PDB file of C-alpha atoms in Angstrom:
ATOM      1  CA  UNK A 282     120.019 109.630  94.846  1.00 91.00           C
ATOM      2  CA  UNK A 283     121.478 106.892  97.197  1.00 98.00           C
ATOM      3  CA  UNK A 284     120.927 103.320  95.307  1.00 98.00           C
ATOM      4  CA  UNK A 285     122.216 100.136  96.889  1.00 98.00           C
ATOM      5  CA  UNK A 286     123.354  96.772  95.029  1.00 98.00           C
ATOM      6  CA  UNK A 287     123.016  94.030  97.767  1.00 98.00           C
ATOM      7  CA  UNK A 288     123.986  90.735  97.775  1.00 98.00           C
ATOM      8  CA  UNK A 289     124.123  87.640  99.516  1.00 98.00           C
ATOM      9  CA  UNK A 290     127.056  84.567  99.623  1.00 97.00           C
ATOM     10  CA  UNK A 291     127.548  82.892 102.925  1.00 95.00           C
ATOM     11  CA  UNK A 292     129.955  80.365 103.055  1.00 90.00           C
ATOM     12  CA  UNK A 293     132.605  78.647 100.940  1.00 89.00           C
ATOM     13  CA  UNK A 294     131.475  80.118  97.363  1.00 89.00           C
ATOM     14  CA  UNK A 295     132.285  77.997  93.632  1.00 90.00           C
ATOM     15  CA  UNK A 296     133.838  79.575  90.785  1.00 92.00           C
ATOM     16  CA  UNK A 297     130.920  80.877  89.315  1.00 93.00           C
ATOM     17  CA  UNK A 298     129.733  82.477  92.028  1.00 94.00           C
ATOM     18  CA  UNK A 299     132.603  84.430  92.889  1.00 95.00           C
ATOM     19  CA  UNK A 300     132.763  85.369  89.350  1.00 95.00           C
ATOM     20  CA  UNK A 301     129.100  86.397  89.469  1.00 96.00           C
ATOM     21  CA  UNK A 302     129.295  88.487  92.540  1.00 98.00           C
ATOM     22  CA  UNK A 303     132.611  90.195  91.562  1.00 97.00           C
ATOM     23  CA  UNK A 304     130.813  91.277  87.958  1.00 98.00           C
ATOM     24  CA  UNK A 305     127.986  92.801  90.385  1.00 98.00           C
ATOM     25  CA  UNK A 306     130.473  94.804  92.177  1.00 98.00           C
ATOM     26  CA  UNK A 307     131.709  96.230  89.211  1.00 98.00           C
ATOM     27  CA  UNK A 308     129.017  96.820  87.977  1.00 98.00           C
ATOM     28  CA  UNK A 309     127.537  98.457  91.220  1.00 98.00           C
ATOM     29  CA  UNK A 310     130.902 100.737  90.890  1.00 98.00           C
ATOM     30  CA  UNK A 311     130.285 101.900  87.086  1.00 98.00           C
ATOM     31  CA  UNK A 312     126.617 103.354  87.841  1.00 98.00           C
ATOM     32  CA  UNK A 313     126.992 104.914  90.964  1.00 98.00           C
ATOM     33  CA  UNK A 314     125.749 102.494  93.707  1.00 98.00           C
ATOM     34  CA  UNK A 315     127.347 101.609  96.887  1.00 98.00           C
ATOM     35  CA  UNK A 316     127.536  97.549  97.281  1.00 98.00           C
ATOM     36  CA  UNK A 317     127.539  95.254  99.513  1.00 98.00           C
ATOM     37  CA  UNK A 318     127.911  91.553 100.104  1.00 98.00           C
ATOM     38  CA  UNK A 319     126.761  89.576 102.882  1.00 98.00           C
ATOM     39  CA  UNK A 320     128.475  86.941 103.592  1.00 97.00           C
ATOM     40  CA  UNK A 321     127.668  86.104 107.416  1.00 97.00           C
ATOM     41  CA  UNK A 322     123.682  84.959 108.418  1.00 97.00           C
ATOM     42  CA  UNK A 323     121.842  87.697 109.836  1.00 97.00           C
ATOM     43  CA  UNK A 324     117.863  86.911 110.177  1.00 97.00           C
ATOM     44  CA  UNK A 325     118.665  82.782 110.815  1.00 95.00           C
ATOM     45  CA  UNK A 326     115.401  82.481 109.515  1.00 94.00           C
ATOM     46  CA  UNK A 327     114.160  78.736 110.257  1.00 91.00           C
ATOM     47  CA  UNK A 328     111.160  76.584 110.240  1.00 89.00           C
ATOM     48  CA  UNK A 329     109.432  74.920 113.297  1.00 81.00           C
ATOM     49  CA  UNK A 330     111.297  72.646 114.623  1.00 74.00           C
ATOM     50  CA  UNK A 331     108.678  70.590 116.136  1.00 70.00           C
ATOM     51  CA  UNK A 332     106.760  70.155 112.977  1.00 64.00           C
ATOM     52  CA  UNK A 333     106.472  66.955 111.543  1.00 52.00           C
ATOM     53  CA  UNK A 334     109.283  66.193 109.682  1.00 55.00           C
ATOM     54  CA  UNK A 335     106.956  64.836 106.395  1.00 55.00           C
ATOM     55  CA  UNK A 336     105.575  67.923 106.803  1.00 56.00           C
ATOM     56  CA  UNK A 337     108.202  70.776 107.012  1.00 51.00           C
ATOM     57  CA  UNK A 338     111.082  72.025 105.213  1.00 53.00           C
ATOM     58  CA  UNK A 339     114.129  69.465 104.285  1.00 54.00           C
ATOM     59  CA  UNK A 340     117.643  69.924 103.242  1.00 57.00           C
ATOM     60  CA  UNK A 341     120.494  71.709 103.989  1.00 60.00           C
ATOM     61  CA  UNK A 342     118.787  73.961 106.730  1.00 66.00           C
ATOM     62  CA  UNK A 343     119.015  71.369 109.640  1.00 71.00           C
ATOM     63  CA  UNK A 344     122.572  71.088 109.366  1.00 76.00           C
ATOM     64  CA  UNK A 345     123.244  75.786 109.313  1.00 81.00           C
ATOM     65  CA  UNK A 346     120.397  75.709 111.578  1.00 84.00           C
ATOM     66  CA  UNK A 347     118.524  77.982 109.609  1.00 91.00           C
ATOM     67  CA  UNK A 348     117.939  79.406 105.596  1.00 92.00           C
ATOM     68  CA  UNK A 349     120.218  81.254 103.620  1.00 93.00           C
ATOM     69  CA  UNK A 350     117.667  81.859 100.680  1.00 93.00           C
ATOM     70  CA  UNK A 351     115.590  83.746 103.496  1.00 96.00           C
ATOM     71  CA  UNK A 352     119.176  86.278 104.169  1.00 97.00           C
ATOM     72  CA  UNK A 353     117.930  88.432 100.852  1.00 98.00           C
ATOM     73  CA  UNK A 354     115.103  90.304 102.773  1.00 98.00           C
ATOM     74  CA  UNK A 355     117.569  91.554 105.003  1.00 98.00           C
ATOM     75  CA  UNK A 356     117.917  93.998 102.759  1.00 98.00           C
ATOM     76  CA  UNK A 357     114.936  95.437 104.226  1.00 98.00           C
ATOM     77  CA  UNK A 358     117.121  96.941 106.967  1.00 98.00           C
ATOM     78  CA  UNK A 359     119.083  99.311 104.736  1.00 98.00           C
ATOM     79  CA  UNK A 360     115.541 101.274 103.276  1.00 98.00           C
ATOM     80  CA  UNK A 361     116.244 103.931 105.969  1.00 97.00           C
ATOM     81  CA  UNK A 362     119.956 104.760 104.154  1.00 97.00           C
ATOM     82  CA  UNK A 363     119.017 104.381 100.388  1.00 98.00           C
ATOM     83  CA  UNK A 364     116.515 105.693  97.543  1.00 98.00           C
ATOM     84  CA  UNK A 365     116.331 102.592  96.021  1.00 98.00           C
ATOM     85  CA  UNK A 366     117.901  98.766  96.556  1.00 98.00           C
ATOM     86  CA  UNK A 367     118.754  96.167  93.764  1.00 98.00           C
ATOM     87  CA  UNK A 368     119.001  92.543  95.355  1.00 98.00           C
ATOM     88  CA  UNK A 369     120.766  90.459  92.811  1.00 98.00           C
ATOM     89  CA  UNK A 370     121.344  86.245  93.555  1.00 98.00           C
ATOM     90  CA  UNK A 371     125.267  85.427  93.472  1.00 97.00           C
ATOM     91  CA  UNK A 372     124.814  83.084  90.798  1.00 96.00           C
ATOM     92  CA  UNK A 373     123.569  85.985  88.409  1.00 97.00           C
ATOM     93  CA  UNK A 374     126.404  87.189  86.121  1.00 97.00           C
ATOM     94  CA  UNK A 375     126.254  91.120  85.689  1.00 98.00           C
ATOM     95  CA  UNK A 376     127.524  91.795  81.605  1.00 97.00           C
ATOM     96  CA  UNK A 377     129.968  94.584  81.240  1.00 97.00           C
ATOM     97  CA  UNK A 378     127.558  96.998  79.045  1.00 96.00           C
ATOM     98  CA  UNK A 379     124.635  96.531  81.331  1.00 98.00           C
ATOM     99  CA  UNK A 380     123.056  99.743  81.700  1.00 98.00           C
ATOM    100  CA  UNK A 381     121.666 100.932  84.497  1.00 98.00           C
ATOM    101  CA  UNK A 382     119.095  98.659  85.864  1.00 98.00           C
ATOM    102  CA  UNK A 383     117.431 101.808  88.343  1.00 98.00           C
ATOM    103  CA  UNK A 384     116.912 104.003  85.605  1.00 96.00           C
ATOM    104  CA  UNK A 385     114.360 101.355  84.164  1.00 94.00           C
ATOM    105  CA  UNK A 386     112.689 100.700  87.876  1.00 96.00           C
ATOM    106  CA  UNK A 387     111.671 104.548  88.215  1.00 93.00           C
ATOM    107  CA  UNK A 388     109.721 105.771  91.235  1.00 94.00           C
ATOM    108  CA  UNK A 389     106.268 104.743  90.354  1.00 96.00           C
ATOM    109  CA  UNK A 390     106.437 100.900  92.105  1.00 98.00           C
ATOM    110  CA  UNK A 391     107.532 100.042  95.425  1.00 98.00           C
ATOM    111  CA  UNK A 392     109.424  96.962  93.701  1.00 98.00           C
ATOM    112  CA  UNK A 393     110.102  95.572  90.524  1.00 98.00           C
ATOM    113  CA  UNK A 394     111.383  92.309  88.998  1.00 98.00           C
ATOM    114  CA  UNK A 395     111.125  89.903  86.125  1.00 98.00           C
ATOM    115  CA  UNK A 396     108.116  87.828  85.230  1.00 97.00           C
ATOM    116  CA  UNK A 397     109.397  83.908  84.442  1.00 96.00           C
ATOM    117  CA  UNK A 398     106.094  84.183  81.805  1.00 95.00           C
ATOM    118  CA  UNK A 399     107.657  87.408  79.778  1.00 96.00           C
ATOM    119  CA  UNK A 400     110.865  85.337  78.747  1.00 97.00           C
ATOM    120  CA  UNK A 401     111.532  84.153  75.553  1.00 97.00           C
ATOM    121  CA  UNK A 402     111.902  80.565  76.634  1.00 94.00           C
ATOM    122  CA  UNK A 403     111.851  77.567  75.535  1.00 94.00           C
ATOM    123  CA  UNK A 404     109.181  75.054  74.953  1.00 93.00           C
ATOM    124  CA  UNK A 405     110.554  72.742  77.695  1.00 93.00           C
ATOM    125  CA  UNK A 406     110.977  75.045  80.596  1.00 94.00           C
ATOM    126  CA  UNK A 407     107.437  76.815  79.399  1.00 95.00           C
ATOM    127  CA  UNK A 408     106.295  73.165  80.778  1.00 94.00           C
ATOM    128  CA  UNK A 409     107.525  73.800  83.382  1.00 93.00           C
ATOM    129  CA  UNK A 410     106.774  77.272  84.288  1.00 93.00           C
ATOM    130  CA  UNK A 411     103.233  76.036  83.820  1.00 93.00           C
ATOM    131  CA  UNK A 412     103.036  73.222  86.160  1.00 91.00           C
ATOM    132  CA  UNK A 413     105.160  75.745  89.058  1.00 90.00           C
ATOM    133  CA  UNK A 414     102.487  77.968  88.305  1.00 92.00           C
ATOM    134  CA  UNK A 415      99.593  76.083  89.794  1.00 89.00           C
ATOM    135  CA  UNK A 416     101.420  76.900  93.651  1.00 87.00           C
ATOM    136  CA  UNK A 417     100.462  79.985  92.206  1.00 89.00           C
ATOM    137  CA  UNK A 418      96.695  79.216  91.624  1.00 90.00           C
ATOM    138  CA  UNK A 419      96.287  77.403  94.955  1.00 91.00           C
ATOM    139  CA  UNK A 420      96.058  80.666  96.937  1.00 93.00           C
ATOM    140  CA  UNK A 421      93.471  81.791  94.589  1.00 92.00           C
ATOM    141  CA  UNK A 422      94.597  85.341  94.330  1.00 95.00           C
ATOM    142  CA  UNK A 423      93.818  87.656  91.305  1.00 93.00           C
ATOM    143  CA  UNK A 424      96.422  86.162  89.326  1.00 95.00           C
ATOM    144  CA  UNK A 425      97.447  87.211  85.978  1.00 95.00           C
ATOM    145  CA  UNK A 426      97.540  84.433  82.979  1.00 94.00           C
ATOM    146  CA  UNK A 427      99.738  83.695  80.183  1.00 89.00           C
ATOM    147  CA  UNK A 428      98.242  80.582  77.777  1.00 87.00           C
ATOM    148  CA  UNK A 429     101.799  79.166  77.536  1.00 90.00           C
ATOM    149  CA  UNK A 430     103.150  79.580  81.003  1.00 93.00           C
ATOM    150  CA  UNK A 431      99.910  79.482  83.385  1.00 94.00           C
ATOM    151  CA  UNK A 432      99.401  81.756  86.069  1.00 95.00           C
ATOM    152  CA  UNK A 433     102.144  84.814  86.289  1.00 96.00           C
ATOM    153  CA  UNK A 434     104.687  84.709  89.006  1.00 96.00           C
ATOM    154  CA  UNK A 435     108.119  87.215  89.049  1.00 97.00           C
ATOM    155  CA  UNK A 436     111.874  85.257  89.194  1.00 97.00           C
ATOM    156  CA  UNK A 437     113.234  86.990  92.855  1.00 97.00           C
ATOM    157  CA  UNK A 438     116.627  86.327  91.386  1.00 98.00           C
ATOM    158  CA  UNK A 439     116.175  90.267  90.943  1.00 98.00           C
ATOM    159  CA  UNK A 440     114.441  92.327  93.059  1.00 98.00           C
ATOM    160  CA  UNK A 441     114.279  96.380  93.139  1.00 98.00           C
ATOM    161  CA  UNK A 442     112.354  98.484  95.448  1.00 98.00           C
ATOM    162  CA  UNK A 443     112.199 101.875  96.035  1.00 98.00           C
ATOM    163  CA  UNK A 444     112.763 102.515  99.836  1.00 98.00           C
ATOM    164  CA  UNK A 445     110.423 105.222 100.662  1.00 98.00           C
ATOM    165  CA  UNK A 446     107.077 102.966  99.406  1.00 98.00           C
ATOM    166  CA  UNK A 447     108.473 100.008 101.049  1.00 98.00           C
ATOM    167  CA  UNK A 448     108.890 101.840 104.214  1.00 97.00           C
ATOM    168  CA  UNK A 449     104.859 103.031 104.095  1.00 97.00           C
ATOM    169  CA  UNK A 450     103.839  99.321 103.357  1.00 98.00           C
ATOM    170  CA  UNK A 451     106.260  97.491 105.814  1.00 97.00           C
ATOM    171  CA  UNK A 452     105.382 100.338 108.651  1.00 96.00           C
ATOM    172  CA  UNK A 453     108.218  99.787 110.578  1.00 95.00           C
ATOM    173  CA  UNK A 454     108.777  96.012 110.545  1.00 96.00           C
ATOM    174  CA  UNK A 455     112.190  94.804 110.701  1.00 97.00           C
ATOM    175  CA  UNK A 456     113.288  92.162 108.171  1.00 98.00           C
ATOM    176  CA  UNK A 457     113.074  89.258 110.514  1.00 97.00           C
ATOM    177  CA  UNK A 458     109.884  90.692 111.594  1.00 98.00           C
ATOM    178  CA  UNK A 459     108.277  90.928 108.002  1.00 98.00           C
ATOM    179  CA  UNK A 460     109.287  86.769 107.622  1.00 97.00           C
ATOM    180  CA  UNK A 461     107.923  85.726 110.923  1.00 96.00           C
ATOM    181  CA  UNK A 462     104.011  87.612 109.919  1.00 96.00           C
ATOM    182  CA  UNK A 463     101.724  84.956 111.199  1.00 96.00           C
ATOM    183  CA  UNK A 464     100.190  84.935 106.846  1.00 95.00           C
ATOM    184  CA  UNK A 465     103.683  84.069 106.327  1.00 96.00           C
ATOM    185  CA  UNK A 466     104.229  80.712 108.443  1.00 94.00           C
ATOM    186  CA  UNK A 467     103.003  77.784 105.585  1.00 92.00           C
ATOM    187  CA  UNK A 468     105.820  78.959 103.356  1.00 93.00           C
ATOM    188  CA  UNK A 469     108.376  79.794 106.208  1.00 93.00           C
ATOM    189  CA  UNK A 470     107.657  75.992 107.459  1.00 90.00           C
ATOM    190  CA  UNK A 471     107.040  74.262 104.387  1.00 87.00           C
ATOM    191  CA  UNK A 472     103.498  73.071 105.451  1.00 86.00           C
ATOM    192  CA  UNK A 473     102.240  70.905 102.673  1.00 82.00           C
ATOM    193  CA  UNK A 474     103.026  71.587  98.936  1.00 83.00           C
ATOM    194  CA  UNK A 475     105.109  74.352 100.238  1.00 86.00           C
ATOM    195  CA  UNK A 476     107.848  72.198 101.524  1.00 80.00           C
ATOM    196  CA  UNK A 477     110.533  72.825  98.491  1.00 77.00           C
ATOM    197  CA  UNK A 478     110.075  76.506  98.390  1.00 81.00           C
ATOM    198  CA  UNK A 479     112.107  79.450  99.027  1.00 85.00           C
ATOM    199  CA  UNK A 480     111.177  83.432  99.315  1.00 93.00           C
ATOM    200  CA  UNK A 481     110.290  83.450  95.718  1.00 95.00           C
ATOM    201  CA  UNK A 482     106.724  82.349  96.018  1.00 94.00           C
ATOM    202  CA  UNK A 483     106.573  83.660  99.680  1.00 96.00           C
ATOM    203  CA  UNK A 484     107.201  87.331  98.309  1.00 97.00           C
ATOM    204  CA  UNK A 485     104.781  86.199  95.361  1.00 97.00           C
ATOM    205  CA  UNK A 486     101.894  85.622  97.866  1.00 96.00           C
ATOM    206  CA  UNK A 487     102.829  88.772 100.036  1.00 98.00           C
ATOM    207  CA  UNK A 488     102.761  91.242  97.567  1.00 98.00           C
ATOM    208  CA  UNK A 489      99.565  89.293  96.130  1.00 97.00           C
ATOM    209  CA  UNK A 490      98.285  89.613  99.292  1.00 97.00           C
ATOM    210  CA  UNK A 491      98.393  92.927  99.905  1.00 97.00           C
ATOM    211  CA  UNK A 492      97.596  94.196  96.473  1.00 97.00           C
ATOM    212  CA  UNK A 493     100.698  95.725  95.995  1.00 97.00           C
ATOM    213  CA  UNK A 494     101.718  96.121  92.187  1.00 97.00           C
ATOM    214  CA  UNK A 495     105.497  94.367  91.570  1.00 98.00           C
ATOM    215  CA  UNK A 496     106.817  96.524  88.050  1.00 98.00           C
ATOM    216  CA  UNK A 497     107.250  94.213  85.189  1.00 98.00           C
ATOM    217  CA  UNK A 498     111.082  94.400  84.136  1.00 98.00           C
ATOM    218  CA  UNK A 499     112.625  93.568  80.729  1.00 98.00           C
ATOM    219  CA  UNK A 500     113.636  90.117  80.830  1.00 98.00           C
ATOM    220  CA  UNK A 501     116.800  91.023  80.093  1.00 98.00           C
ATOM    221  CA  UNK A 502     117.351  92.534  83.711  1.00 98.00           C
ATOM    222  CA  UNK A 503     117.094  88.452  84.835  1.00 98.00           C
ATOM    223  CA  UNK A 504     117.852  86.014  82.034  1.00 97.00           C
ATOM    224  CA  UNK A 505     117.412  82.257  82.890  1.00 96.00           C
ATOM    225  CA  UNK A 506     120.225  80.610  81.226  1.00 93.00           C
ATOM    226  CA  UNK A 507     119.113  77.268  80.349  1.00 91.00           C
ATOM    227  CA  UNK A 508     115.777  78.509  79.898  1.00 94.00           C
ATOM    228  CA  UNK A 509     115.789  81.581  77.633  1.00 95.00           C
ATOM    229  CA  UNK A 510     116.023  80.379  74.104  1.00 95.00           C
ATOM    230  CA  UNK A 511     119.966  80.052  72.326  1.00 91.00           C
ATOM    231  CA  UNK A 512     119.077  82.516  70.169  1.00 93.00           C
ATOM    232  CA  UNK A 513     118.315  85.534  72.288  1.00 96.00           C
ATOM    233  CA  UNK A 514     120.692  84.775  75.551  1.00 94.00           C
ATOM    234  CA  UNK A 515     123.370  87.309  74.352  1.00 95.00           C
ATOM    235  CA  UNK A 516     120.456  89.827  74.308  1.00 97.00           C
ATOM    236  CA  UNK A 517     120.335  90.163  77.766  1.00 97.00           C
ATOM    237  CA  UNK A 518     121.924  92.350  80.486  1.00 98.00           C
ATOM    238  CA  UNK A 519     121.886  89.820  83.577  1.00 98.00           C
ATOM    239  CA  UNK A 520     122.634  85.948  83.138  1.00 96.00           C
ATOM    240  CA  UNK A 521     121.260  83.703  85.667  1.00 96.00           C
ATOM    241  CA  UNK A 522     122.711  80.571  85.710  1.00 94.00           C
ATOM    242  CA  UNK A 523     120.148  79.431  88.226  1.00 89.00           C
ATOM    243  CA  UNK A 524     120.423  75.719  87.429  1.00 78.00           C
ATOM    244  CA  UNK A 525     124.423  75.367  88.604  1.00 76.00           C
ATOM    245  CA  UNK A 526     124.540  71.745  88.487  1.00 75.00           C
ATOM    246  CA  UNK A 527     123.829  70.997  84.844  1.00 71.00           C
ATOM    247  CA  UNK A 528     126.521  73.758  83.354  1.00 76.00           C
ATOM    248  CA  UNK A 529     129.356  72.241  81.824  1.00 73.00           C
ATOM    249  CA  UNK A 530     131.606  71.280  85.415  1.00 77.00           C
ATOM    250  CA  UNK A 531     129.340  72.761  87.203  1.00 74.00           C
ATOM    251  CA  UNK A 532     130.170  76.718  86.089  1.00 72.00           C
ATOM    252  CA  UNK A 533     133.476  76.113  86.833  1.00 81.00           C
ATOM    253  CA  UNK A 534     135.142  76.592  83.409  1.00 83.00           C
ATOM    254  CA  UNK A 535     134.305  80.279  83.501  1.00 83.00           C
ATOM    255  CA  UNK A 536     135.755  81.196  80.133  1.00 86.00           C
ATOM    256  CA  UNK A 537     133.118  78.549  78.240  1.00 84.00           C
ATOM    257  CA  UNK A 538     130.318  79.389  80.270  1.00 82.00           C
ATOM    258  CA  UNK A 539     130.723  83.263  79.539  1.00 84.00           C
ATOM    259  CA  UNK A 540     131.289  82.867  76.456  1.00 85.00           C
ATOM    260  CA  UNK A 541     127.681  81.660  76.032  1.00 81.00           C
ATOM    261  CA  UNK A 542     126.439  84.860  77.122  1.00 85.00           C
ATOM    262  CA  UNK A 543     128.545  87.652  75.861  1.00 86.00           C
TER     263      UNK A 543
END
C-alpha cells in the first residue's frame, strides 16, 4: 500500500514550524510513507476581487495575491499515485512513538479527522467551541450535537482520505476545480459571517453537503495544545500548537515548548 504524508509551508517558516514539519518527515520515514512538503503556491486560490471589501475576505491574502490555507487540497492531485493521504498543518508536532496514524483510518471512510467536540478540553475553549459552532448551525445541515461544545465540526489540522473513495466522489475534479464549485463561493469569498474562515468549515459544509461520512479519529491523532486539558496533553500522538502567538516567544524556545508535550 502506497500512503502519502503531505504537507504545506510556503514561505519564510518560524522555529516551530520547521521543527514541526521536520518531526512529520520523520515520522513519515519510520511507517513507511513517502512525504512531501510544499513549499511553493500551487492552486492561488483567491476571493473576488471585485467584492465589496466589508464584505469579502481580509488579511494577508491581498498582499500573496491569493490563500495559502486553501494549498492543503492540493493534495487532491496525488489520489491517482497513493492508497491513502495524511495532510498534517506545519504547526502540528509529530511525537517520536506515534504509531501509525493509517492503520487507525482503515478503508471503510473516504476521510477521517478529529472532532474539536471529542477532546478533553477545557472549560474555556469548550466556550468557545460552542459559540464557532453556530457557523455550523447556520447551514442547517443534519448536524451532530454535543451539550458542552454545540453542534459537531472536525479540526482539518488532520485530514486522511483514502484515494480510491475520494476519486468516486470528486469524479475527476482537479483540486482547484473542487474549490472553485459554484456551492463553494460564500466561503471561498468570505460573503458575510464567512469572512474569517479558512477550508476548515468549507470542507465541513462539503462533506455535510454531500452526505459523505468524515471517520471520527482519536483525539490524540490532533491535540489542541492550549485547549486539551494539562493533564492529558502528554497522552497524545500529534500536538497542535494551533494558537502560535500565545506560546511562550512565540514557539520559539523549542526545548520548553516540547517539553510540555512529551
Amino acid at each position: 500500500m502506497k500512503k502519502l504524508v503531505y504537507q504545506v509551508a510556503i514561505g519564510a517558516q518560524s522555529k516551530l514550524y520547521d521543527f514541526c514539519t521536520n518531526s512529520a518527515k520523520e515520522y513519515a520515514n519510520r511507517i513507511g510513507a513517502d512525504y512531501i512538503k510544499q513549499t511553493q503556491p500551487i492552486l492561488r486560490i483567491a476571493p473576488n476581487p471585485f467584492m465589496n471589501e466589508r464584505e469579502g475576505k481580509t488579511g494577508g491574502w491581498k498582499k500573496l495575491g491569493y490563500m495559502p490555507i486553501f494549498e492543503k487540497e492540493n493534495v487532491f492531485s496525488y489520489f491517482k499515485d497513493y492508497d491513502q493521504c495524511c495532510v498534517i498543518d506545519a504547526d502540528i508536532y509529530v511525537k517520536p512513538d506515534a504509531p501509525d496514524i493509517f492503520k487507525d483510518f482503515g478503508f471503510r471512510h473516504a476521510a477521517g479527522s478529529v472532532y474539536e467536540g471529542d477532546l478533553p478540553i477545557n472549560d474555556i475553549y469548550a466556550n468557545k467551541i460552542r459559540n464557532y459552532s453556530q457557523m455550523i448551525k447556520m447551514f442547517q445541515l443534519d448536524w451532530e450535537r454535543n451539550n458542552n461544545t454545540g453542534y459537531q465540526f472536525f479540526n482539518s489540522g488532520v485530514m486522511l482520505y483514502n484515494s480510491d473513495m475520494m476519486n468516486k466522489i470528486l469524479r475527476g475534479m482537479t483540486p482547484k476545480q473542487f474549490l472553485e464549485q459554484p456551492m463553494l463561493s460564500d466561503f471561498i469569498n468570505g460573503k458575510g459571517p464567512l469572512k474569517w474562515q479558512s477550508d476548515q468549515i468549507t470542507l465541513n459544509y462539503w462533506f455535510k453537503k454531500n452526505k459523505i461520512e468524515v471517520k471520527k479519529l482519536d483525539w490524540k491523532w490532533n491535540a489542541l495544545y492550549g485547549a486539551v486539558k494539562e493533564d492529558k496533553i502528554k497522552e497524545c500522538y500529534f500536538a497542535h500548537f494551533f494558537l502560535r502567538d500565545h506560546l511562550p516567544n512565540k514557539g520559539e524556545n523549542i526545548e520548553e515548548i516540547i517539553s510540555y508535550v512529551n
